[in-house]
Coordinates of C-alpha atoms in Angstrom, one line a residue:
Chain A
X1 CA -32.5 -19.6 24.1
X2 CA -30.2 -21.3 26.8
X3 CA -27.7 -18.4 26.1
X4 CA -26.5 -16.5 29.2
X5 CA -28.3 -13.0 29.0
X6 CA -25.1 -11.3 30.5
X7 CA -22.5 -10.2 28.1
X8 CA -19.1 -11.8 28.0
X9 CA -16.9 -9.1 29.2
X10 CA -13.9 -11.2 27.4
X11 CA -15.9 -11.6 24.0
X12 CA -17.0 -7.7 24.0
X13 CA -13.5 -6.7 24.6
X14 CA -12.2 -8.3 22.0
X15 CA -15.1 -7.2 19.6
X16 CA -14.1 -3.7 20.7
X17 CA -10.7 -4.2 19.7
X18 CA -12.2 -4.0 16.0
X19 CA -11.3 -0.5 14.2
X20 CA -11.3 1.4 10.9
X21 CA -8.5 1.7 8.3
X22 CA -7.3 4.9 8.2
X23 CA -8.6 7.1 5.5
X24 CA -4.8 7.6 4.2
X25 CA -4.6 3.3 3.6
X26 CA -6.2 3.5 0.2
X27 CA -4.1 6.2 -1.1
X28 CA -1.1 3.5 -0.5
X29 CA -2.5 1.2 -2.7
X30 CA -4.6 2.8 -5.5
X31 CA -3.0 5.4 -7.7
X32 CA -5.1 8.4 -9.0
X33 CA -5.3 9.8 -12.7
X34 CA -6.0 13.5 -14.0
X35 CA -5.9 14.9 -17.5
X36 CA -3.7 17.9 -17.7
X37 CA -2.7 20.0 -20.5
X38 CA 1.1 20.1 -21.0
X39 CA 3.1 21.7 -24.2
X40 CA 2.7 18.3 -26.0
X41 CA -1.3 18.4 -25.9
X42 CA -3.5 16.5 -23.3
X43 CA -1.8 14.1 -20.7
X44 CA -3.0 11.5 -18.6
X45 CA -1.2 11.9 -15.4
X46 CA -1.0 9.4 -12.5
X47 CA 0.1 9.7 -9.1
X48 CA 0.7 7.9 -5.9
X49 CA 0.9 9.1 -2.3
X50 CA 4.6 9.4 -2.9
X51 CA 4.4 11.5 -5.9
X52 CA 3.9 12.0 -9.5
X53 CA 4.2 8.3 -11.1
X54 CA 3.4 8.2 -14.8
X55 CA 2.7 11.1 -17.4
X56 CA 1.9 10.0 -21.1
X57 CA 0.0 11.3 -23.9
X58 CA -3.8 11.1 -23.5
X59 CA -5.3 8.5 -25.6
X60 CA -6.5 4.4 -25.7
X61 CA -4.7 2.1 -23.6
X62 CA -2.9 4.4 -21.6
X63 CA -4.6 3.3 -18.5
X64 CA -4.1 -0.4 -19.3
X65 CA -0.4 0.4 -19.8
X66 CA -0.3 1.9 -16.3
X67 CA -1.6 -1.0 -14.7
X68 CA 0.6 -3.6 -16.5
X69 CA 3.6 -1.6 -15.4
X70 CA 2.5 -0.5 -12.0
X71 CA 0.1 -3.3 -10.7
X72 CA -2.0 -1.0 -9.2
X73 CA -5.6 -0.1 -8.9
X74 CA -6.2 3.6 -10.7
X75 CA -9.1 5.8 -9.6
X76 CA -9.9 9.3 -10.5
X77 CA -8.8 11.8 -8.6
X78 CA -10.5 14.5 -7.2
X79 CA -7.6 17.2 -7.9
X80 CA -4.2 17.1 -9.5
X81 CA -1.4 16.9 -7.2
X82 CA 0.2 20.3 -6.2
X83 CA 2.4 21.7 -8.4
X84 CA 1.7 19.4 -11.4
X85 CA 0.7 22.4 -13.7
X86 CA 3.9 24.3 -13.8
X87 CA 5.9 21.1 -13.3
X88 CA 4.2 19.9 -16.5
X89 CA 5.4 23.4 -18.4
X90 CA 9.0 22.4 -17.7
X91 CA 9.2 24.6 -14.2
X92 CA 10.9 27.4 -13.7
X93 CA 13.7 28.4 -11.5
X94 CA 10.7 29.6 -9.1
X95 CA 8.4 26.5 -9.4
X96 CA 8.5 24.3 -6.5
X97 CA 9.4 20.5 -7.6
X98 CA 6.5 18.5 -7.7
X99 CA 7.1 15.0 -6.0
X100 CA 7.8 11.9 -8.4
X101 CA 7.2 8.3 -7.3
X102 CA 10.2 6.3 -9.1
X103 CA 9.4 3.0 -7.4
X104 CA 10.0 0.3 -9.5
X105 CA 12.8 1.6 -11.3
X106 CA 16.1 0.1 -11.0
X107 CA 18.8 2.2 -9.0
X108 CA 20.5 3.2 -12.4
X109 CA 17.2 4.3 -13.9
X110 CA 16.2 6.3 -10.8
X111 CA 19.6 7.9 -10.9
X112 CA 19.6 8.9 -14.5
X113 CA 16.2 10.5 -14.1
X114 CA 17.3 12.5 -11.0
X115 CA 20.5 13.8 -13.0
X116 CA 18.2 14.5 -15.7
X117 CA 16.1 16.9 -13.4
X118 CA 18.7 18.7 -12.7
X119 CA 19.1 20.4 -16.1
X120 CA 18.1 24.0 -15.9
X121 CA 15.5 25.1 -18.3
X122 CA 16.9 26.6 -21.5
X123 CA 19.7 24.1 -21.4
X124 CA 20.6 20.8 -22.7
X125 CA 23.2 18.2 -22.0
X126 CA 24.7 15.3 -23.9
X127 CA 23.8 11.7 -22.9
X128 CA 27.4 11.1 -21.8
X129 CA 27.3 14.1 -19.4
X130 CA 24.4 12.2 -17.6
X131 CA 26.2 8.9 -17.6
X132 CA 29.7 10.8 -16.1
X133 CA 26.8 12.1 -13.5
X134 CA 25.5 9.1 -12.1
X135 CA 28.9 7.5 -12.3
X136 CA 28.6 5.2 -14.9
X137 CA 30.5 6.8 -17.9
X138 CA 30.6 4.1 -20.1
X139 CA 26.9 3.4 -19.9
X140 CA 25.8 5.9 -22.4
X141 CA 23.5 3.6 -24.2
X142 CA 22.0 2.4 -21.0
X143 CA 21.4 6.0 -20.2
X144 CA 19.7 6.5 -23.3
X145 CA 17.4 3.7 -22.5
X146 CA 16.6 4.7 -19.3
X147 CA 15.3 8.1 -20.5
X148 CA 13.7 6.8 -23.4
X149 CA 11.3 4.9 -20.7
X150 CA 11.3 7.9 -18.6
X151 CA 7.8 7.0 -16.7
X152 CA 7.4 11.1 -15.7
X153 CA 8.4 13.1 -19.0
X154 CA 8.0 16.8 -18.6
X155 CA 8.0 16.3 -15.1
X156 CA 11.6 14.9 -15.5
X157 CA 12.7 16.7 -18.3
X158 CA 14.5 14.0 -20.2
X159 CA 14.1 15.9 -23.3
X160 CA 17.0 18.1 -22.4
X161 CA 19.3 15.5 -22.8
X162 CA 20.8 15.2 -26.2
X163 CA 23.1 13.8 -28.5
X164 CA 26.8 14.9 -28.4
X165 CA 26.9 15.2 -32.2
X166 CA 24.4 18.2 -31.9
X167 CA 21.3 16.0 -33.1
X168 CA 18.6 15.7 -30.6
X169 CA 17.6 12.3 -30.3
X170 CA 14.6 10.4 -29.4
X171 CA 11.8 11.2 -27.4
X172 CA 8.8 9.8 -25.9
X173 CA 6.5 12.1 -27.4
X174 CA 8.5 12.3 -30.7
X175 CA 11.5 13.9 -32.1
X176 CA 9.0 17.0 -33.4
X177 CA 7.9 17.4 -29.7
X178 CA 11.4 17.4 -28.5
X179 CA 12.8 20.3 -30.9
X180 CA 9.6 22.4 -30.2
X181 CA 9.8 22.0 -26.5
X182 CA 13.5 23.0 -26.7
X183 CA 13.0 25.7 -28.9
X184 CA 10.3 27.0 -26.5
X185 CA 12.8 26.7 -23.6
X186 CA 15.5 28.6 -25.6
X187 CA 13.3 31.5 -26.4
X188 CA 11.8 31.8 -23.1
X189 CA 15.0 31.5 -21.3
X190 CA 16.8 33.5 -23.5
Chain B
X1 CA -15.7 4.7 -18.8
X2 CA -12.5 4.3 -20.9
X3 CA -10.1 4.5 -17.6
X4 CA -12.4 2.9 -14.9
X5 CA -11.9 -0.7 -15.4
X6 CA -14.3 -3.0 -14.1
X7 CA -11.6 -4.9 -12.0
X8 CA -10.9 -1.0 -10.4
X9 CA -14.6 -0.8 -9.6
X10 CA -14.5 -4.3 -8.1
X11 CA -11.3 -3.5 -6.4
X12 CA -13.2 -0.4 -4.6
X13 CA -16.0 -2.6 -3.5
X14 CA -13.8 -5.2 -2.0
X15 CA -11.8 -2.4 -0.4
X16 CA -14.6 -0.6 1.3
X17 CA -16.5 -4.0 2.2
X18 CA -12.9 -5.4 3.9
X19 CA -10.7 -2.4 4.7
X20 CA -11.9 -2.5 8.7
X21 CA -11.7 -5.9 9.0
X22 CA -8.1 -6.3 7.3
X23 CA -6.9 -3.2 9.0
X24 CA -8.4 -4.4 12.4
X25 CA -6.7 -8.2 12.3
X26 CA -3.4 -6.5 11.1
X27 CA -3.3 -4.4 13.9
X28 CA -4.3 -7.0 16.7
X29 CA -1.9 -9.4 15.1
X30 CA 1.1 -6.9 15.0
X31 CA 0.0 -4.6 17.6
X32 CA 1.5 -1.7 16.0
X33 CA -0.3 0.7 13.5
X34 CA 2.5 1.4 11.5
X35 CA 2.7 -2.3 10.8
X36 CA -0.9 -2.5 10.6
X37 CA -0.8 -0.2 7.5
X38 CA 1.8 -1.9 5.7
X39 CA 0.3 -5.2 6.2
X40 CA -3.2 -4.2 5.2
X41 CA -1.7 -2.4 1.9
X42 CA 0.2 -5.1 0.8
X43 CA -2.5 -7.5 1.4
X44 CA -5.0 -5.5 -0.8
X45 CA -2.2 -4.5 -3.3
X46 CA -1.7 -8.9 -3.7
X47 CA -5.4 -9.0 -3.9
X48 CA -5.8 -6.4 -6.6
X49 CA -2.9 -7.8 -8.6
X50 CA -4.3 -11.6 -8.4
X51 CA -7.5 -10.4 -9.1
X52 CA -6.5 -8.4 -12.2
X53 CA -5.6 -12.2 -13.9
X54 CA -8.9 -13.5 -12.8
X55 CA -11.5 -12.5 -15.4
X56 CA -15.0 -11.4 -14.4
X57 CA -16.4 -14.6 -13.5
X58 CA -13.8 -15.9 -11.3
X59 CA -14.1 -12.8 -9.5
X60 CA -17.6 -12.8 -8.9
X61 CA -17.6 -16.4 -7.5
X62 CA -14.9 -15.3 -4.7
X63 CA -15.8 -15.4 -1.3
X64 CA -14.2 -12.4 -0.7
X65 CA -14.1 -12.1 3.2
X66 CA -12.3 -15.4 3.5
X67 CA -10.0 -14.9 0.3
X68 CA -8.7 -11.3 1.3
X69 CA -8.0 -12.8 5.1
X70 CA -6.5 -15.5 3.4
X71 CA -4.0 -13.0 1.6
X72 CA -3.6 -11.4 4.7
X73 CA -2.3 -14.4 6.8
X74 CA 0.0 -14.9 4.0
X75 CA 1.3 -11.5 4.3
X76 CA 1.5 -11.7 8.0
X77 CA 3.4 -15.0 8.0
X78 CA 6.0 -13.2 5.7
X79 CA 6.2 -10.5 7.9
X80 CA 6.9 -12.9 10.9
X81 CA 9.5 -14.8 9.0
X82 CA 11.2 -11.5 8.0
X83 CA 11.4 -10.2 11.5
X84 CA 12.2 -13.5 13.4
X85 CA 15.9 -12.6 13.6
X86 CA 14.9 -9.5 15.4
X87 CA 14.6 -9.4 19.3
X88 CA 11.0 -9.4 19.9
X89 CA 9.4 -6.4 21.4
X90 CA 8.3 -6.4 25.2
X91 CA 4.8 -7.4 25.5
X92 CA 4.2 -5.3 28.3
X93 CA 5.8 -2.3 26.8
X94 CA 2.1 -0.7 25.5
X95 CA 0.3 -1.9 28.7
X96 CA -1.4 0.7 30.7
X97 CA -1.2 1.3 34.4
X98 CA -1.1 -1.8 36.8
X99 CA -4.7 -2.9 37.7
X100 CA -6.4 -2.2 41.0
X101 CA -6.2 -5.3 43.4
X102 CA -9.9 -5.1 44.2
X103 CA -11.0 -5.3 40.6
X104 CA -13.1 -8.6 39.1
X105 CA -12.1 -10.0 36.3
X106 CA -14.9 -8.3 34.5
X107 CA -13.9 -5.0 35.5
X108 CA -10.2 -6.0 34.5
X109 CA -11.0 -7.2 31.3
X110 CA -13.4 -3.9 30.8
X111 CA -10.4 -1.5 32.0
X112 CA -8.3 -3.3 29.4
X113 CA -10.6 -2.7 26.4
X114 CA -10.4 0.9 26.9
X115 CA -6.8 0.8 28.1
X116 CA -5.5 -1.4 25.4
X117 CA -4.3 -3.9 27.8
X118 CA -6.4 -6.7 26.3
X119 CA -4.7 -6.2 22.8
X120 CA -1.4 -6.3 24.8
X121 CA -2.8 -9.7 26.7
X122 CA -3.6 -11.0 23.1
X123 CA -0.3 -10.5 22.1
X124 CA 1.2 -12.9 24.8
X125 CA -0.6 -16.0 23.1
X126 CA 0.9 -18.5 20.9
X127 CA 0.8 -17.8 17.5
X128 CA -1.9 -19.9 16.1
X129 CA -4.0 -19.1 18.9
X130 CA -3.7 -15.5 18.7
X131 CA -4.4 -15.7 15.1
X132 CA -7.5 -17.8 15.6
X133 CA -8.7 -15.4 18.4
X134 CA -8.2 -12.3 16.4
X135 CA -10.0 -13.5 13.3
X136 CA -12.6 -15.2 15.3
X137 CA -13.7 -12.5 17.5
X138 CA -12.1 -9.2 16.8
X139 CA -12.7 -9.9 12.8
X140 CA -16.2 -11.9 13.1
X141 CA -14.9 -14.9 10.9
X142 CA -17.2 -18.0 11.0
X143 CA -15.1 -21.1 12.0
X144 CA -14.9 -22.0 8.1
X145 CA -13.6 -18.7 7.0
X146 CA -11.0 -19.0 10.0
X147 CA -10.2 -22.7 8.8
X148 CA -9.8 -21.3 5.3
X149 CA -7.7 -18.1 6.1
X150 CA -5.3 -20.4 8.5
X151 CA -5.2 -23.6 6.0
X152 CA -6.1 -25.7 8.8
X153 CA -9.2 -28.2 9.7
X154 CA -12.2 -26.5 10.9
X155 CA -11.6 -28.8 13.9
X156 CA -8.5 -27.4 14.5
X157 CA -9.5 -23.8 14.1
X158 CA -12.1 -24.3 16.4
X159 CA -9.6 -25.8 19.3
X160 CA -7.4 -22.6 18.7
X161 CA -10.0 -20.3 19.2
X162 CA -11.0 -22.0 22.3
X163 CA -7.8 -22.8 23.7
X164 CA -6.9 -19.1 23.4
X165 CA -10.0 -17.7 24.9
X166 CA -9.3 -20.0 28.1
X167 CA -5.5 -18.7 28.0
X168 CA -6.8 -14.9 27.6
X169 CA -9.1 -15.4 30.7
X170 CA -6.2 -16.6 32.6
X171 CA -3.9 -14.0 31.7
X172 CA -6.7 -11.7 32.3
X173 CA -7.2 -13.2 35.7
X174 CA -3.5 -13.3 36.5
X175 CA -3.2 -9.8 36.0
X176 CA -6.2 -9.2 38.1
X177 CA -4.2 -10.7 41.2
X178 CA -1.0 -8.9 40.0
X179 CA 0.3 -12.3 38.8
X180 CA 2.6 -10.5 36.4
X181 CA 3.7 -8.0 37.8

């Protein structure tokens, strides 16, 4: 009870320097997820404040795999990121590009994916074309590996990269899905 | 409930409970909102990654306030080391108008609270005193929590707070008399 009843302006001033975190801070930390329809069926999509980070077929373990790979909290999104639906459908020439978050990839992997993203709907390119474009013409096999681990298939159309012998090669969603997608895209473009 | 895991729910509670404290401390240590967001985001991410490996029991036993502030102080000190080679910013860059010579110390401190000048004075304290004062009087941590977050003995934490406050009062008085102009 022997406390000075007058407030200490310095202590009060310091307490007044406390502030709430800006609302966007959480989005710099956590990723959000939605389910969405795609040509390969229902997909799980995670995105950050930078863009779409992860697209996989929806199913058991998909969220755990995201956490293992990205080490971020994963919260349900109120709404999908702008432009997601057309991006999952392979984009048209008129569709705006949805932002992607390729942090966590090596520079080479990111270059390969950006190169793959330039292939127009209805067309395909060989792995060697991508290797040339990223300035590593001898790294054809590494290009294949980078595409095989594409975190954002469909949004970045790695399915449009095929083998130079005319066969389609592997795909995250399976070789049959790759064939179906390319057939649909050719038909739509034709 | 397949996608929302316990650790994510736990994280959201941690974040909601401590976001103001973590951000405010980062803001008053760094003096810049952009840096404060970077530091706070990094601290929460590290907390999440650490807690993901802990298991439910260990997470539940955490005294989260001292724990997250310990992480923030590590992030802050890493940041200081990273910028150590850059020239320091002028501490009076973000100071407001010069004080009126007729103001009392109390009036000067009150005005500084609204003008941001107190925040600028804070940045003129020696690092260990500034950390202790920010944690104690901006963050409201106990001496025990401060000692834990700074990795020092409680007596040391207490002494840093008290010396920091004395120095702040002297700085505010000096400003009041135009001593730093």
